[in-house]
Coordinates of C-alpha atoms and ligand atoms in Angstrom, one line a residue:
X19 CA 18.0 -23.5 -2.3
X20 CA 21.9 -23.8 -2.8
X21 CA 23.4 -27.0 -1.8
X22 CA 26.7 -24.8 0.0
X23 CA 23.9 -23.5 2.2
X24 CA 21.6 -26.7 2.9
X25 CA 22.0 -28.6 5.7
X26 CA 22.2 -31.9 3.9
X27 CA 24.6 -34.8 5.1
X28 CA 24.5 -37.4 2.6
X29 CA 26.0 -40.6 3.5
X30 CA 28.1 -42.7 0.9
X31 CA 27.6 -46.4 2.6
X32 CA 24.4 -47.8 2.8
X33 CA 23.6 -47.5 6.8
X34 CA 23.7 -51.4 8.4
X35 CA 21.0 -50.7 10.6
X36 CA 18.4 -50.3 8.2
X37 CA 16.7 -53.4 7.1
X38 CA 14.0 -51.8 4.5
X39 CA 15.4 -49.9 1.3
X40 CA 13.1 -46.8 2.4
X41 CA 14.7 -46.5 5.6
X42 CA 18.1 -46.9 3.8
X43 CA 17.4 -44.4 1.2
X44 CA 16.0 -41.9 4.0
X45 CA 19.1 -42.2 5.7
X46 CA 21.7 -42.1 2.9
X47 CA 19.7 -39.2 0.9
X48 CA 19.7 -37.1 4.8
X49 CA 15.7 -36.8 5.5
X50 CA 15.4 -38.5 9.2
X51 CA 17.7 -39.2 11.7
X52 CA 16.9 -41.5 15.1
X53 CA 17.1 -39.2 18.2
X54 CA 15.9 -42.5 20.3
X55 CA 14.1 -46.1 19.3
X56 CA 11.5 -45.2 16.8
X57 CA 11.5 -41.5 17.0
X58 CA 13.2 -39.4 14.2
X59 CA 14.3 -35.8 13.8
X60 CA 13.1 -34.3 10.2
X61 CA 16.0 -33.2 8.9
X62 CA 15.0 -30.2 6.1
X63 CA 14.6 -32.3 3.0
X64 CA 12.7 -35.1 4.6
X65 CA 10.4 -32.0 6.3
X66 CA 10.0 -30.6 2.6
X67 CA 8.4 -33.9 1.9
X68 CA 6.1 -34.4 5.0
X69 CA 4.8 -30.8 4.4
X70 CA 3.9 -31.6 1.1
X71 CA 2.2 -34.7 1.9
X72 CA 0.7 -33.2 4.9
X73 CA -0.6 -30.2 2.6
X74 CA -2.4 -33.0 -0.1
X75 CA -4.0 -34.5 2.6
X76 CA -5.1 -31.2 3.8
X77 CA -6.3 -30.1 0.5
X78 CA -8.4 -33.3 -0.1
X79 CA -9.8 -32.8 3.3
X80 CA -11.3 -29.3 3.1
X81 CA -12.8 -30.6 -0.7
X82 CA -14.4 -33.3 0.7
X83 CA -16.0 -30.6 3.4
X84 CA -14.0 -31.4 6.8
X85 CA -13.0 -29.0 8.8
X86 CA -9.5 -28.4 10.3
X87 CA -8.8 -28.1 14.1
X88 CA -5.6 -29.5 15.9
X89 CA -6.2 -30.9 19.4
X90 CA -2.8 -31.2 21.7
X91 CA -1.1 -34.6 22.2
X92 CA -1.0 -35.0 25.8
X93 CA -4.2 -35.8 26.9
X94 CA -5.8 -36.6 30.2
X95 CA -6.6 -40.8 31.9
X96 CA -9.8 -40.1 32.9
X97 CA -11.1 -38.9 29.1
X98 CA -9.9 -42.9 28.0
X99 CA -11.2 -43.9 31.1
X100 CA -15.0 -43.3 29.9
X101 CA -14.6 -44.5 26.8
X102 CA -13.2 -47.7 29.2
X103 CA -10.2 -47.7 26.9
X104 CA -7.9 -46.7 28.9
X105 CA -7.2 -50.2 30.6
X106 CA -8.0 -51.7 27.2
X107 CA -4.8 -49.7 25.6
X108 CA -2.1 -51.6 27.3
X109 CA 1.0 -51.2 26.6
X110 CA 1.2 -49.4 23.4
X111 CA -0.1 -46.2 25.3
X112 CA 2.6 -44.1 26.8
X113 CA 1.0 -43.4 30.6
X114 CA 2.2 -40.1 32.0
X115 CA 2.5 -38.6 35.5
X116 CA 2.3 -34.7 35.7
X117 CA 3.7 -32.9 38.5
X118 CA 0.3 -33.4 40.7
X119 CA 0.4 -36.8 40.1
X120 CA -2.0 -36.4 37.8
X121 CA -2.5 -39.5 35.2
X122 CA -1.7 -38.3 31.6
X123 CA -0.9 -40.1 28.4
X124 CA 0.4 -39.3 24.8
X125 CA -2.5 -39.2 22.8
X126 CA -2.2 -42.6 20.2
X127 CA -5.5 -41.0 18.7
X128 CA -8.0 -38.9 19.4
X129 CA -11.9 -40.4 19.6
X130 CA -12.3 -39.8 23.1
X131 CA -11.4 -36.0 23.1
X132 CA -13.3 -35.2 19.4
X133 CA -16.1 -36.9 20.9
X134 CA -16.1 -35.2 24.4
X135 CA -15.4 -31.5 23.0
X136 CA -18.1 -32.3 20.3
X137 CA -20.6 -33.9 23.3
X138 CA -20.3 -30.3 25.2
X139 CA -21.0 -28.5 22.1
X140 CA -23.4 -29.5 19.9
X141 CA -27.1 -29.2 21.1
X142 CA -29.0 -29.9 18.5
X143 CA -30.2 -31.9 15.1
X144 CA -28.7 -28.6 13.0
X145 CA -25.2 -29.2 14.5
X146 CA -24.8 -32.3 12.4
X147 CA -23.9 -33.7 10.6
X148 CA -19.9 -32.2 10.6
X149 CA -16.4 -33.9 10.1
X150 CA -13.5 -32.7 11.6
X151 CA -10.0 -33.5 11.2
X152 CA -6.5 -32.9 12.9
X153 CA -2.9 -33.5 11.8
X154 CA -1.4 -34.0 14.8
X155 CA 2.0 -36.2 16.2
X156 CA 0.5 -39.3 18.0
X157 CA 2.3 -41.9 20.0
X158 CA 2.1 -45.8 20.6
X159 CA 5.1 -47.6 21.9
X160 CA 5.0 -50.2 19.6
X161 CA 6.5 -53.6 20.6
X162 CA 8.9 -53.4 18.0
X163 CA 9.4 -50.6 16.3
X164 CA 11.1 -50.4 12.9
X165 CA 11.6 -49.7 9.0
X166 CA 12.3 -46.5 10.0
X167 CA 9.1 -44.2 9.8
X168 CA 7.1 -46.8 8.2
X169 CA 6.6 -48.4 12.1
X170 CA 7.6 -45.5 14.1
X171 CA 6.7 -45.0 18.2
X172 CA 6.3 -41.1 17.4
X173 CA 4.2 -40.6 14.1
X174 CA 2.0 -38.0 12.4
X175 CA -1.1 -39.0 11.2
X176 CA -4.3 -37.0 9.9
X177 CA -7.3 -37.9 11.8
X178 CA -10.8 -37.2 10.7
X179 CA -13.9 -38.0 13.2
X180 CA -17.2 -37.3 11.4
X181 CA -20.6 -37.6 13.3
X182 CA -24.0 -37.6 11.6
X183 CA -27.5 -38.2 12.8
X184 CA -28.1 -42.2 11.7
X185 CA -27.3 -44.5 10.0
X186 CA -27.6 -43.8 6.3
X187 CA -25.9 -40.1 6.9
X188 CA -22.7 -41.8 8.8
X189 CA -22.1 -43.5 5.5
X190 CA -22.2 -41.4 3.4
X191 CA -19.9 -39.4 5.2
X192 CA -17.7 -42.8 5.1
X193 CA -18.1 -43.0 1.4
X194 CA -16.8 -39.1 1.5
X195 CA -13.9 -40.4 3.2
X196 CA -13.4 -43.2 0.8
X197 CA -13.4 -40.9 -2.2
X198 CA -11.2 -38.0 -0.4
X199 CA -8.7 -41.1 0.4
X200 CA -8.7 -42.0 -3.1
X201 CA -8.3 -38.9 -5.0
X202 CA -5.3 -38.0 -1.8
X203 CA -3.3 -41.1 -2.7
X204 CA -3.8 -40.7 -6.9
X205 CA -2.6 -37.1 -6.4
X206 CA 0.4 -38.6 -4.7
X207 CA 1.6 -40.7 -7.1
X208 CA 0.9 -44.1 -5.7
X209 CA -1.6 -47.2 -6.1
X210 CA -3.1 -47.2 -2.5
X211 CA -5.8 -49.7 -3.1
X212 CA -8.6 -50.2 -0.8
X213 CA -9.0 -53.1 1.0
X214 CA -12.3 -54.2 3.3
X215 CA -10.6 -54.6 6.8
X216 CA -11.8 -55.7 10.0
X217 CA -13.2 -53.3 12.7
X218 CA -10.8 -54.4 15.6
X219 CA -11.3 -53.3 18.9
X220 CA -12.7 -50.2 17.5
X221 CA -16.4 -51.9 17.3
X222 CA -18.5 -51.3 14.0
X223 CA -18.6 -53.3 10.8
X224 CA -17.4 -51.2 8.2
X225 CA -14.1 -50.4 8.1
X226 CA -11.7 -50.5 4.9
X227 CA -7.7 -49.9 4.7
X228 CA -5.7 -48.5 1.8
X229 CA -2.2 -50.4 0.8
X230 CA 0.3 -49.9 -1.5
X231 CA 1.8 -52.7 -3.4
X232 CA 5.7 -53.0 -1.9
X233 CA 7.6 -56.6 -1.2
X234 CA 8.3 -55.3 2.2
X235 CA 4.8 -54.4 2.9
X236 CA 3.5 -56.3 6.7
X237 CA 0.4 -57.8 5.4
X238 CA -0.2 -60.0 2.2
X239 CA -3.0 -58.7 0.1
X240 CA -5.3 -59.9 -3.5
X241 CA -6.7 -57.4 -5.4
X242 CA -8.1 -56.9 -8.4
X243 CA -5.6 -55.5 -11.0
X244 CA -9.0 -52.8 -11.9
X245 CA -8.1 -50.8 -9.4
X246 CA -4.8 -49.8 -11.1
X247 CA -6.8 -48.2 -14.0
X248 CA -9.3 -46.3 -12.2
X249 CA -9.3 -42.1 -12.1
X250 CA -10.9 -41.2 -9.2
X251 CA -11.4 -37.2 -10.7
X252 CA -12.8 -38.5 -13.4
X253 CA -16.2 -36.5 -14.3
X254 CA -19.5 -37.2 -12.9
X255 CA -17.8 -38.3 -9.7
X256 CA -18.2 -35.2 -6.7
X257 CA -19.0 -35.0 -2.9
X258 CA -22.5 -33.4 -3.6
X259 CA -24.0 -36.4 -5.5
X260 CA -25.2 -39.3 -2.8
X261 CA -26.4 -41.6 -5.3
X262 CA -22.9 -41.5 -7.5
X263 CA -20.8 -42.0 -3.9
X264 CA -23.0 -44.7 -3.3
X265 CA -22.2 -46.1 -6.7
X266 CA -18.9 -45.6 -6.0
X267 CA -19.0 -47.3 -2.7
X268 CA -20.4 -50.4 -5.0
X269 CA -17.5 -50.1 -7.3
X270 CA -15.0 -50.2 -4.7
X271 CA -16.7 -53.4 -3.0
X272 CA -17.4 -55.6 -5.9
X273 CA -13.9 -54.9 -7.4
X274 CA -12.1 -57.5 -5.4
X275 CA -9.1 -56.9 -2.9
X276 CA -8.7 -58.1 0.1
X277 CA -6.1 -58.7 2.9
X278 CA -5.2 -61.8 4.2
X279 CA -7.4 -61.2 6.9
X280 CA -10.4 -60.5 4.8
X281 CA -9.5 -62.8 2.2
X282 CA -12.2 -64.5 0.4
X283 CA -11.5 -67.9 -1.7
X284 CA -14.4 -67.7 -3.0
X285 CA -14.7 -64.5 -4.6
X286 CA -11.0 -64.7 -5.8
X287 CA -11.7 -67.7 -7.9
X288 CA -13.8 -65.4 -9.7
X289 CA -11.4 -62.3 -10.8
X290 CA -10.3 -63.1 -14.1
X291 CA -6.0 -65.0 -13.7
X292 CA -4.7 -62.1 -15.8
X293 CA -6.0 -59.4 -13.4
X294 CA -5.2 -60.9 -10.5
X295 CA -2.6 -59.4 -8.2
X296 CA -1.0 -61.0 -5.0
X297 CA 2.0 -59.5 -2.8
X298 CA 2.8 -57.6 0.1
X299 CA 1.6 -54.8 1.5
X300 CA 1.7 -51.6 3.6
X301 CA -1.0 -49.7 5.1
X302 CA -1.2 -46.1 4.4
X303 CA -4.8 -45.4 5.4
X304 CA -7.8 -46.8 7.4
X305 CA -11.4 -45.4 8.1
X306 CA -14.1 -46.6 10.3
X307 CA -17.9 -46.7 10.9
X308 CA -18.2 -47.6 14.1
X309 CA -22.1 -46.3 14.8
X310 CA -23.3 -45.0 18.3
X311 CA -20.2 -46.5 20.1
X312 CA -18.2 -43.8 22.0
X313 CA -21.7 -41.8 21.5
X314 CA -23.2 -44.1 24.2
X315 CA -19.9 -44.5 25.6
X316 CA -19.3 -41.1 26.6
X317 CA -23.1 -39.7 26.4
X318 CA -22.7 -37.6 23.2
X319 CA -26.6 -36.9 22.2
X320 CA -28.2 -34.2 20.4
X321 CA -32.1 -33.6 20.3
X322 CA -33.8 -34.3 17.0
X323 CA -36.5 -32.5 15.1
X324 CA -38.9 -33.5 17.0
X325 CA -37.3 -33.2 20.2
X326 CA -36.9 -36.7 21.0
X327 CA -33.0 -37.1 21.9
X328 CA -30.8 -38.2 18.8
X329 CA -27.3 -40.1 19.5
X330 CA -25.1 -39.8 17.2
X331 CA -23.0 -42.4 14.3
X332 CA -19.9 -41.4 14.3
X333 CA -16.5 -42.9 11.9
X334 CA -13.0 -42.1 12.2
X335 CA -10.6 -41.7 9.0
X336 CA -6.7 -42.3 9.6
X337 CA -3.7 -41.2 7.3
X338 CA 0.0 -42.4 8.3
X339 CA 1.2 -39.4 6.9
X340 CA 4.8 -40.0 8.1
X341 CA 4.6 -43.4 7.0
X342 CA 3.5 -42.2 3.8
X343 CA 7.3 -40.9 3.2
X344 CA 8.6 -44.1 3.3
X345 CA 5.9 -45.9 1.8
X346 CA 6.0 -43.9 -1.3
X347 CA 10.2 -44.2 -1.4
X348 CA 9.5 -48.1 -1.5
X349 CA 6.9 -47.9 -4.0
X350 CA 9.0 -45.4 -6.0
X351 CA 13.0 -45.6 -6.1
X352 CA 15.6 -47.5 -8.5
X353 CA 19.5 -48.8 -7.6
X354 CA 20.4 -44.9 -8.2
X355 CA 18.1 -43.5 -5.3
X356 CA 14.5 -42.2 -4.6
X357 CA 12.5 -41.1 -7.7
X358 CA 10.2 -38.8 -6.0
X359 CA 6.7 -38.5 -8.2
X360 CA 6.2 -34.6 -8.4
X361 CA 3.7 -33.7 -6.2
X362 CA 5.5 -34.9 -2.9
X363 CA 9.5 -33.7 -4.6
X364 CA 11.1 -31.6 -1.8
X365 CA 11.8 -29.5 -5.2
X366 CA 11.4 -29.8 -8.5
X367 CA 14.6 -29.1 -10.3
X368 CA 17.8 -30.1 -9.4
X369 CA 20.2 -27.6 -11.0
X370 CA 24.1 -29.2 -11.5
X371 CA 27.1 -27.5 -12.7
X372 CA 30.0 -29.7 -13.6
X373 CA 32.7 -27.4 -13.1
X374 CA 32.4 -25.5 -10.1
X375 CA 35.5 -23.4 -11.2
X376 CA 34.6 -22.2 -15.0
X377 CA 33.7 -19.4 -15.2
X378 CA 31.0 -19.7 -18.5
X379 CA 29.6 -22.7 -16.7
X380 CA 29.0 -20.6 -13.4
X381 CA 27.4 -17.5 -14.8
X382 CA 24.7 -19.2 -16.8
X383 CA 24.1 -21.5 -13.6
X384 CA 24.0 -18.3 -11.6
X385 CA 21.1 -17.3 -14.0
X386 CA 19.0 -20.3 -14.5
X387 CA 19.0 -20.4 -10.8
X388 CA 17.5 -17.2 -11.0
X389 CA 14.9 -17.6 -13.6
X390 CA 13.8 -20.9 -11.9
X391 CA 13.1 -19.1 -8.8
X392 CA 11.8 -16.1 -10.3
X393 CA 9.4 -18.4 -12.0
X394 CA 8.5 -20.0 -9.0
X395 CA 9.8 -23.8 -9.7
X396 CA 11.6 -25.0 -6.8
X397 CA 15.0 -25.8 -7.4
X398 CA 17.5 -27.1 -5.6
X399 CA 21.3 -26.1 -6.9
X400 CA 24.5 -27.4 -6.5
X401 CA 26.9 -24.7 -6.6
X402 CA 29.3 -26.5 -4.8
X403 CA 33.4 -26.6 -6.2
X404 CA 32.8 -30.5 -6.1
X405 CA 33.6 -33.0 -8.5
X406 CA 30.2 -33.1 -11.2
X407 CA 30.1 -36.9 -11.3
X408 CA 29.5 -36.5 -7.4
X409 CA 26.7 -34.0 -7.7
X410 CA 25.0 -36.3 -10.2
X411 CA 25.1 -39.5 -8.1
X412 CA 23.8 -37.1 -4.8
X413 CA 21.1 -35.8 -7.5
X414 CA 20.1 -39.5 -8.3
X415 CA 20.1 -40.3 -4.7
X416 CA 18.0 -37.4 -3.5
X417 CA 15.1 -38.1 -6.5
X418 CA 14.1 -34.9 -7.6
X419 CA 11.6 -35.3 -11.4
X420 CA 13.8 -33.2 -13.0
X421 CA 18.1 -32.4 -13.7
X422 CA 19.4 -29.3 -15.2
X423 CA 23.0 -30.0 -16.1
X424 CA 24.9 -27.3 -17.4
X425 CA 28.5 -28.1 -18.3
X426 CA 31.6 -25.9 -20.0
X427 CA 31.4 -27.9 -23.3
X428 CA 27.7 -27.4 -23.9
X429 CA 27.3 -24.0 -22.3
X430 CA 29.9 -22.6 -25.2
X431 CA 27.1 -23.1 -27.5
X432 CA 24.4 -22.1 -25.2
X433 CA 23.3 -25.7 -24.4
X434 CA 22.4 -27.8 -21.5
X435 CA 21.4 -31.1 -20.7
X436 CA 17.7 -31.6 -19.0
X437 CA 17.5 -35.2 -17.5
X438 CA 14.6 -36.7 -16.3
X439 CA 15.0 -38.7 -13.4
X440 CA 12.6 -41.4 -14.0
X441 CA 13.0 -42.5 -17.0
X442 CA 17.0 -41.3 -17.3
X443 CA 16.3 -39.4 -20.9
X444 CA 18.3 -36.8 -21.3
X445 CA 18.1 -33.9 -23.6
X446 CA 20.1 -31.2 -25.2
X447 CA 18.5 -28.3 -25.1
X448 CA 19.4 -24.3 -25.4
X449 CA 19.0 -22.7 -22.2
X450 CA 16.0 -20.8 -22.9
X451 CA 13.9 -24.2 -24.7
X452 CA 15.3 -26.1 -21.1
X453 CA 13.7 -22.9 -19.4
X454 CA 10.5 -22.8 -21.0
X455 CA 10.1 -26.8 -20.5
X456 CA 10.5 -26.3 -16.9
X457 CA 8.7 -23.0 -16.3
X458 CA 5.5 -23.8 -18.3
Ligands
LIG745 P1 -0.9 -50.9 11.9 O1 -1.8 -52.0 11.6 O2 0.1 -50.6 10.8 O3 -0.2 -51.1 13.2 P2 -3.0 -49.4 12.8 O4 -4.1 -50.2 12.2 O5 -2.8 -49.6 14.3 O6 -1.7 -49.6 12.0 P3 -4.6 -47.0 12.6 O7 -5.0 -46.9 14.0 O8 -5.5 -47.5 11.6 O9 -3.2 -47.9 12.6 O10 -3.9 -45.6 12.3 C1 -4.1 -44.9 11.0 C2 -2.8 -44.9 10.2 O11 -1.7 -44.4 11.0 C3 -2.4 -46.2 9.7 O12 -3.1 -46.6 8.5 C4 -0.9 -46.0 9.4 O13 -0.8 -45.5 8.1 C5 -0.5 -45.0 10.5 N1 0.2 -45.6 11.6 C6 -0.3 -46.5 12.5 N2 0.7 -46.9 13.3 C7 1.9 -46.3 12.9 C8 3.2 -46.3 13.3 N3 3.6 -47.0 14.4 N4 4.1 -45.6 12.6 C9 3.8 -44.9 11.6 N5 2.5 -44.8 11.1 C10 1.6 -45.5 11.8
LIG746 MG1 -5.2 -49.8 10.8

């Protein structure tokens, strides 16, 4: 993409209305903008990056066996009202009138319509068990809403509903879950440690939530500096083995971490001082097992092998994949801008002339630009007449993993400078070594 042709408004000043430096970055670097209180317009780099977490999430998702559906955001009273949520909701749910006078509301998530569609449909013990899974906006008018997307009214979120025939089958499809969670957040980039949480009004007793480490983070969490070390592709560990996710749903429970709502003295004392880790946190995922709750609720049954009627354990699995933008930006940026880990970079390669009027300079732009593209790395290039010292700071500010700086002096001898944006080494390289580095 060429800068003289991206819609890209970068601001200078750091906005005043932003309190968080996510929400400040997001807004100086040009990837949200508020259209009203707590709802924001993707503007195309900040949808670059949503895409690309949305598509890890997906990915992880159909590994892990669930199966993708979307269900539409506007969904109908009398749905909430057998689950008997609807009064329970308050405020937080956005109540709608159609033109019948018919009571409506904007979905804030979807239990009540998986389990009805799911209730009409399946029959029988050989329908489970299944997980499904959405990615779909919801919305909760949230008293106050703020830190940008990180506490948004209007949000996307990936929701995953999985129903199974008892007990022992609903958790391991929780331990699924867990593992899919784990291996989503590692491929991002970021520590998202999981935390034993408290049900909530949802009902059940098994229930963890997945934070990353940030000083701005709303709850204050103790974990177990373990989990910073652990590979969660390592081998041996797959969806097909029960016993290993069991193991693994051991490993996760003795390691210790902890919210302050879960928080244990008494455990803590035990984790060794120099692996102990205390801050802030943010919330980036939560799953449930909530057993036969919305199935008695709403009369979801299936009949068994024997023919005696089953009802079924069902969990739900939540990822704030718009929070997940701003969560990783506060996990990941220095006083230059964002420094966006790779995977989730709305490109790759930020390519920089620093004369926009020589002509040496241009030409060999022109044609790493090509090459890049050709070899499919995404590159974003600034072929804009601007001053180079300008294009650099916009570069640091936007945090792509990789700058290709190519400059009159160097580019007389075939040379360009690669810079990588996390660590700040640069290298002079000839243009083809800086295009093999960044095409193999
Ligand atoms: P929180 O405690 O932060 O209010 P929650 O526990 O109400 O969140 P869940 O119902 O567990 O949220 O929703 C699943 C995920 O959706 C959360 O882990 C979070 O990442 C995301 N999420 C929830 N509320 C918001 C919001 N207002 N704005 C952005 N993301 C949100
Ligand atoms: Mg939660």
């Amino acid at each position: 993409m060429r800068v003289s042709r991206c819609f890209l408004p970068v601001l200078k000043e750091s906005p005043s209305d932003a309190q968080i430096v996510s929400h400040k970055l997001m807004l100086r670097a040009g990837l949200v903008r508020q259209t009203a209180s707590g709802i924001y317009a993707w503007l195309p780099i900040g949808f670059r990056v949503l895409k690309k977490i949305e598509q890890i999430v997906r990915e992880e998702q159909d590994r892990a066996g669930a199966q993708e559906m979307l269900m539409p955001t506007i969904q109908s009273a009398d749905l909430w009202r057998e689950s008997g949520r609807y009064d329970a909701y308050g405020p937080e749910m956005l109540r709608i009138r159609d033109r019948h006078d018919r009571e409506m509301l904007y979905g804030p998530t979807n239990e009540e319509m998986l389990t009805a569609i799911f209730r009409d449909e399946a029959k029988s013990y050989r329908d489970l068990p299944r997980t499904l899974y959405h990615i779909q906006w919801k919305f909760r008018d949230e008293v106050r809403p703020r830190f940008g997307v990180m506490r948004g009214r209007e949000f996307l979120m990936k929701d995953a509903y999985s129903f199974d025939l008892d007990e022992a089958g609903a958790r391991l499809s929780y331990y699924t879950q867990l593992l899919a969670y784990l291996r989503t957040f590692q491929r991002m980039g970021i520590k998202a440690v999981p935390m034993r949480a408290a049900n909530g009004p949802i009902g059940g007793d098994l229930s963890h939530e997945f934070i990353v480490l940030a000083p701005t983070g709303e709850s204050e969490v103790f974990y177990d500096s373990a989990f910073e070390d652990m590979d969660w592709n390592r081998e041996g560990l797959s969806y097909g083995d029960e016993a290993g996710l069991r193991e693994l749903f051991e490993e996760v429970t003795t390691t210790y971490a902890a919210t302050d709502e879960t928080h244990d003295e008494g455990r803590w004392v035990d984790v060794p001082d120099v692996r102990k880790r205390t801050g802030r946190g943010i919330e980036v995922g939560h799953i449930f097992y909530f057993g036969d709750l919305y199935s008695v609720k709403m009369g979801l049954k299936v009949s068994g092998k024997d023919g005696i009627p089953v009802v079924p354990h069902m969990g739900s699995y939540g990822i704030g994949v718009s929070r997940l933008v701003g969560a990783i930006i506060e996990a990941s940026h220095d006083e230059a801008g964002i420094v966006w880990p790779e995977s989730v970079a709305p490109w790759t390669v930020g390519l920089v002339t620093m004369r926009g009027d020589d002509e040496p300079t241009v030409t060999a732009a022109e044609q790493l630009y090509r090459q890049l593209e050709a070899a499919g790395v995404e590159t974003l290039y600034d072929d804009r007449d601007e001053r180079g010292g300008v294009k650099l700071g916009s570069m640091d500010l936007i945090g792509l993993p990789w700058q290709l700086i190519v400059g009159p002096r160097g580019i007389a001898n075939n040379m360009v400078e690669l810079k990588n944006r996390r660590t700040g080494e640069k290298q002079e390289l000839s243009v083809e070594s800086a295009l093999a580095r960044l095409t193999s």
